[in-house]
Short mmCIF file of C-alpha atoms in Angstrom, two decimals:
data_model
loop_
_atom_site.label_atom_id
_atom_site.label_comp_id
_atom_site.label_asym_id
_atom_site.label_seq_id
_atom_site.Cartn_x
_atom_site.Cartn_y
_atom_site.Cartn_z
CA PRO G 1 -11.72 1.68 21.74
CA ASP G 2 -13.52 -1.61 22.08
CA ARG G 3 -11.71 -4.09 19.79
CA SER G 4 -15.06 -5.56 18.70
CA GLU G 5 -15.65 -2.22 16.97
CA PHE G 6 -13.01 -3.19 14.41
CA SER G 7 -14.42 -6.52 13.22
CA THR G 8 -13.52 -6.97 9.55
CA SER G 9 -16.74 -8.77 8.76
CA GLN G 10 -19.27 -6.50 10.47
CA CYS G 11 -21.26 -3.99 8.43
CA PHE G 12 -22.63 -0.91 10.20
CA HIS G 13 -26.00 -1.42 8.60
CA GLN G 14 -26.52 -5.09 9.46
CA SER G 15 -28.65 -4.48 12.54
CA GLN G 16 -32.38 -4.78 11.87
CA PRO G 17 -33.85 -1.42 10.82
CA GLU G 18 -37.33 -0.39 11.86
CA SER G 19 -38.43 0.47 8.33
CA THR G 20 -37.31 1.18 4.80
CA PHE G 21 -37.46 4.32 2.70
CA MET G 22 -37.24 4.06 -1.09
CA GLY G 23 -35.67 0.62 -0.72
CA ARG G 24 -33.06 1.76 1.82
CA ALA G 25 -32.79 0.97 5.49
CA VAL G 26 -33.99 3.76 7.78
CA ALA G 27 -32.50 4.15 11.26
CA ALA G 28 -34.67 3.99 14.36
CA GLY G 29 -36.71 7.14 14.90
CA GLY G 30 -37.14 7.82 11.19
CA ALA G 31 -33.69 9.35 10.68
CA ALA G 32 -32.10 9.65 7.23
CA PRO G 33 -31.45 6.41 5.32
CA LEU G 34 -28.30 4.59 6.40
CA LEU G 35 -25.58 4.70 3.76
CA PRO G 36 -23.69 1.51 2.88
CA SER G 37 -20.63 1.27 5.12
CA PHE G 38 -18.12 -1.32 6.27
CA LYS G 39 -15.48 -1.78 8.97
CA TYR G 40 -11.98 -2.86 7.92
CA GLY G 41 -10.45 -3.82 11.26
CA MET G 42 -8.17 -0.81 11.76
CA PRO G 43 -8.18 2.94 12.35
CA ILE G 44 -8.26 4.46 8.86
CA PHE G 45 -5.90 7.40 8.23
CA GLY G 46 -5.90 7.63 4.43
CA LEU G 47 -8.12 6.81 1.46
CA ALA G 48 -7.65 6.83 -2.30
CA TRP G 49 -10.38 5.96 -4.80
CA PRO G 50 -8.67 6.12 -8.22
CA SER G 51 -11.12 3.96 -10.16
CA GLU G 52 -14.85 3.48 -10.20
CA ASP G 53 -14.94 0.14 -8.41
CA THR G 54 -11.64 -0.22 -6.48
CA PHE G 55 -10.43 1.86 -3.54
CA TYR G 56 -7.49 1.80 -1.11
CA LEU G 57 -7.43 2.43 2.65
CA CYS G 58 -4.36 2.83 4.87
CA GLY G 59 -3.98 2.74 8.62
CA GLY G 60 -3.23 0.48 11.55
CA GLY G 61 -2.26 0.37 15.18
CA GLY G 62 1.11 2.11 14.93
CA SER G 63 4.34 0.89 16.49
CA THR G 64 2.68 -0.46 19.64
CA SER G 65 1.72 -4.09 20.14
CA SER G 66 -1.99 -3.33 19.74
CA GLY G 67 -2.59 -6.40 17.60
CA ILE G 68 -3.87 -4.18 14.77
CA LYS G 69 -1.77 -4.58 11.63
CA ASN G 70 -0.30 -1.57 9.82
CA ARG G 71 -1.42 -2.02 6.23
CA VAL G 72 -3.03 -0.92 3.02
CA VAL G 73 -6.34 -2.60 2.28
CA VAL G 74 -7.87 -2.92 -1.17
CA ALA G 75 -11.66 -3.13 -1.30
CA GLN G 76 -14.31 -2.74 -3.95
CA ARG G 77 -17.69 -1.23 -4.58
CA VAL G 78 -20.14 -3.93 -5.58
CA GLY G 79 -23.33 -2.31 -6.81
CA SER G 80 -24.41 -0.05 -3.94
CA LEU G 81 -22.40 -1.97 -1.31
CA LEU G 82 -18.77 -1.97 -0.13
CA SER G 83 -16.87 -5.25 -0.12
CA ASP G 84 -14.67 -6.73 2.57
CA GLN G 85 -10.97 -6.37 1.77
CA VAL G 86 -9.90 -8.31 -1.30
CA VAL G 87 -6.16 -7.96 -0.65
CA GLU G 88 -3.82 -6.22 1.82
CA HIS G 89 -0.20 -5.07 1.96
CA SER G 90 1.45 -5.02 5.41
CA PHE G 91 4.13 -2.65 6.74
CA GLY G 92 5.32 -4.31 9.95
CA MET G 93 5.65 -1.80 12.80
CA ASP G 94 5.50 1.29 10.53
CA CYS G 95 2.00 2.72 10.07
CA PRO G 96 0.94 4.37 6.79
CA MET G 97 -0.77 7.65 7.69
CA ARG G 98 -1.55 9.29 4.33
CA MET G 99 -1.65 8.07 0.76
CA ALA G 100 -1.81 9.16 -2.86
CA VAL G 101 -2.26 7.04 -5.98
CA SER G 102 -0.77 8.28 -9.25
CA PRO G 103 -3.18 9.22 -12.06
CA SER G 104 -2.03 6.13 -13.98
CA GLY G 105 -3.08 3.95 -11.03
CA LYS G 106 0.28 2.15 -11.17
CA THR G 107 1.97 3.68 -8.12
CA MET G 108 0.99 4.46 -4.54
CA VAL G 109 3.01 6.75 -2.26
CA LEU G 110 2.44 6.59 1.49
CA ALA G 111 3.43 9.04 4.22
CA MET G 112 4.56 6.95 7.16
CA GLY G 113 4.12 7.52 10.89
CA GLY G 114 6.83 6.81 13.44
CA GLN G 115 10.13 7.90 11.86
CA GLY G 116 8.29 9.63 9.00
CA GLY G 117 9.36 9.60 5.38
CA ILE G 118 7.54 8.03 2.47
CA ARG G 119 7.17 4.57 0.93
CA ARG G 120 6.47 3.72 -2.69
CA VAL G 121 4.38 0.70 -3.61
CA ASP G 122 3.91 -0.29 -7.24
CA ILE G 123 0.50 -1.60 -8.30
CA THR G 124 -0.08 -4.12 -11.07
CA HIS G 125 -3.54 -4.67 -12.48
CA THR G 126 -3.74 -8.23 -13.73
CA GLY G 127 -7.09 -9.85 -13.20
CA LYS G 128 -9.77 -8.40 -10.95
CA VAL G 129 -7.60 -7.77 -7.89
CA PRO G 130 -4.64 -5.31 -7.94
CA LYS G 131 -1.30 -6.59 -6.65
CA MET G 132 1.03 -4.39 -4.57
CA GLN G 133 4.81 -4.61 -4.24
CA ASP G 134 7.38 -2.45 -2.43
CA VAL G 135 10.01 -0.96 -4.74
CA GLN G 136 13.52 -2.39 -4.44
CA GLY G 137 17.14 -1.40 -5.10
CA ASP G 138 18.22 2.10 -6.15
CA LEU G 139 14.63 3.33 -6.38
CA ALA G 140 13.96 2.26 -2.77
CA THR G 141 17.14 4.11 -1.69
CA ARG G 142 16.02 7.32 -3.42
CA VAL G 143 12.58 7.09 -1.81
CA ALA G 144 14.18 6.59 1.63
CA GLU G 145 16.13 9.85 1.21
CA ILE G 146 12.89 11.87 1.30
CA LYS G 147 12.66 12.88 4.97
CA GLY G 148 9.90 14.54 6.95
CA GLN G 149 6.70 14.05 8.92
CA PHE G 150 4.31 14.41 6.01
CA ARG G 151 0.72 15.41 6.73
CA CYS G 152 -0.49 15.39 3.13
CA LEU G 153 0.61 14.37 -0.33
CA MET G 154 -0.80 14.32 -3.83
CA PHE G 155 0.16 13.86 -7.44
CA SER G 156 -0.32 16.60 -10.02
CA ALA G 157 -3.06 15.93 -12.57
CA SER G 158 -0.43 14.91 -15.13
CA GLY G 159 1.33 12.57 -12.67
CA GLU G 160 4.63 14.34 -13.38
CA GLN G 161 5.02 15.88 -9.90
CA LEU G 162 4.49 14.70 -6.33
CA VAL G 163 3.66 17.39 -3.73
CA LEU G 164 4.32 16.82 -0.01
CA GLY G 165 3.39 18.97 3.01
CA THR G 166 5.00 18.52 6.42
CA ASP G 167 4.01 18.95 10.03
CA ASP G 168 6.47 21.85 10.48
CA GLY G 169 5.29 23.91 7.47
CA GLN G 170 7.58 22.66 4.69
CA LEU G 171 6.25 22.19 1.17
CA MET G 172 8.06 20.01 -1.39
CA VAL G 173 7.39 19.56 -5.08
CA LEU G 174 9.28 16.63 -6.61
CA ASP G 175 9.50 15.53 -10.23
CA TRP G 176 8.00 12.07 -10.63
CA PRO G 177 9.33 9.42 -10.82
CA SER G 178 12.89 10.81 -10.58
CA LEU G 179 12.18 12.48 -7.18
CA LYS G 180 14.31 15.44 -8.30
CA PRO G 181 13.36 18.49 -6.18
CA ARG G 182 11.53 21.17 -8.16
CA LEU G 183 10.55 23.37 -5.18
CA HIS G 184 11.24 23.16 -1.44
CA LEU G 185 9.86 25.82 0.89
CA LYS G 186 11.87 25.60 4.13
CA ASP G 187 14.02 27.65 6.51
CA GLU G 188 13.20 31.36 5.91
CA ARG G 189 10.57 30.35 3.32
CA LEU G 190 8.88 27.97 5.78
CA LEU G 191 5.11 28.27 5.90
CA SER G 192 3.82 29.47 9.28
CA ASN G 193 1.61 26.44 9.96
CA SER G 194 1.57 22.71 9.44
CA VAL G 195 0.56 21.83 5.87
CA ARG G 196 -2.42 19.53 6.36
CA ASP G 197 -4.14 19.58 2.97
CA LEU G 198 -3.25 20.22 -0.67
#
């Protein structure tokens, strides 16, 4: 795609509309009102919106030297508009493909492209902008032991389990935050298709 398409400061709706309808811009030809939208400078593969005003996007250019960073972007809803990113967390050459934020809003788990697996990022909410930090030590080692090309992931409503679905039809349910396996459908119990949604 044309790299200009990914400008981080360009809003979709900034071109001059022909008219307005109930205070909203109307596209040429009298089409439906344009919804507020924004470009964040990367292909977007995952989205989590755990609170009313703050949301998270993940994506990037993958392991190639495309010049597009692999990252999580934090942005906000300001009234009826979307903000530019307020903070980002980079992942080097490994691209985050899917994401889930725990019900507490304190932890993010990302399904990674390339070699697969997951990453855990802890979120602290001090001030208006959340801060993100990769886990370290023994916890990072336990997270790295979770293998697979994960197509989807989500937390249970209580936040006590993390569910993961893989490209080859495996389904894992892990206790959270211990990562102790509660259920793992594989081998003869393998689902017939890729698990793409939960």
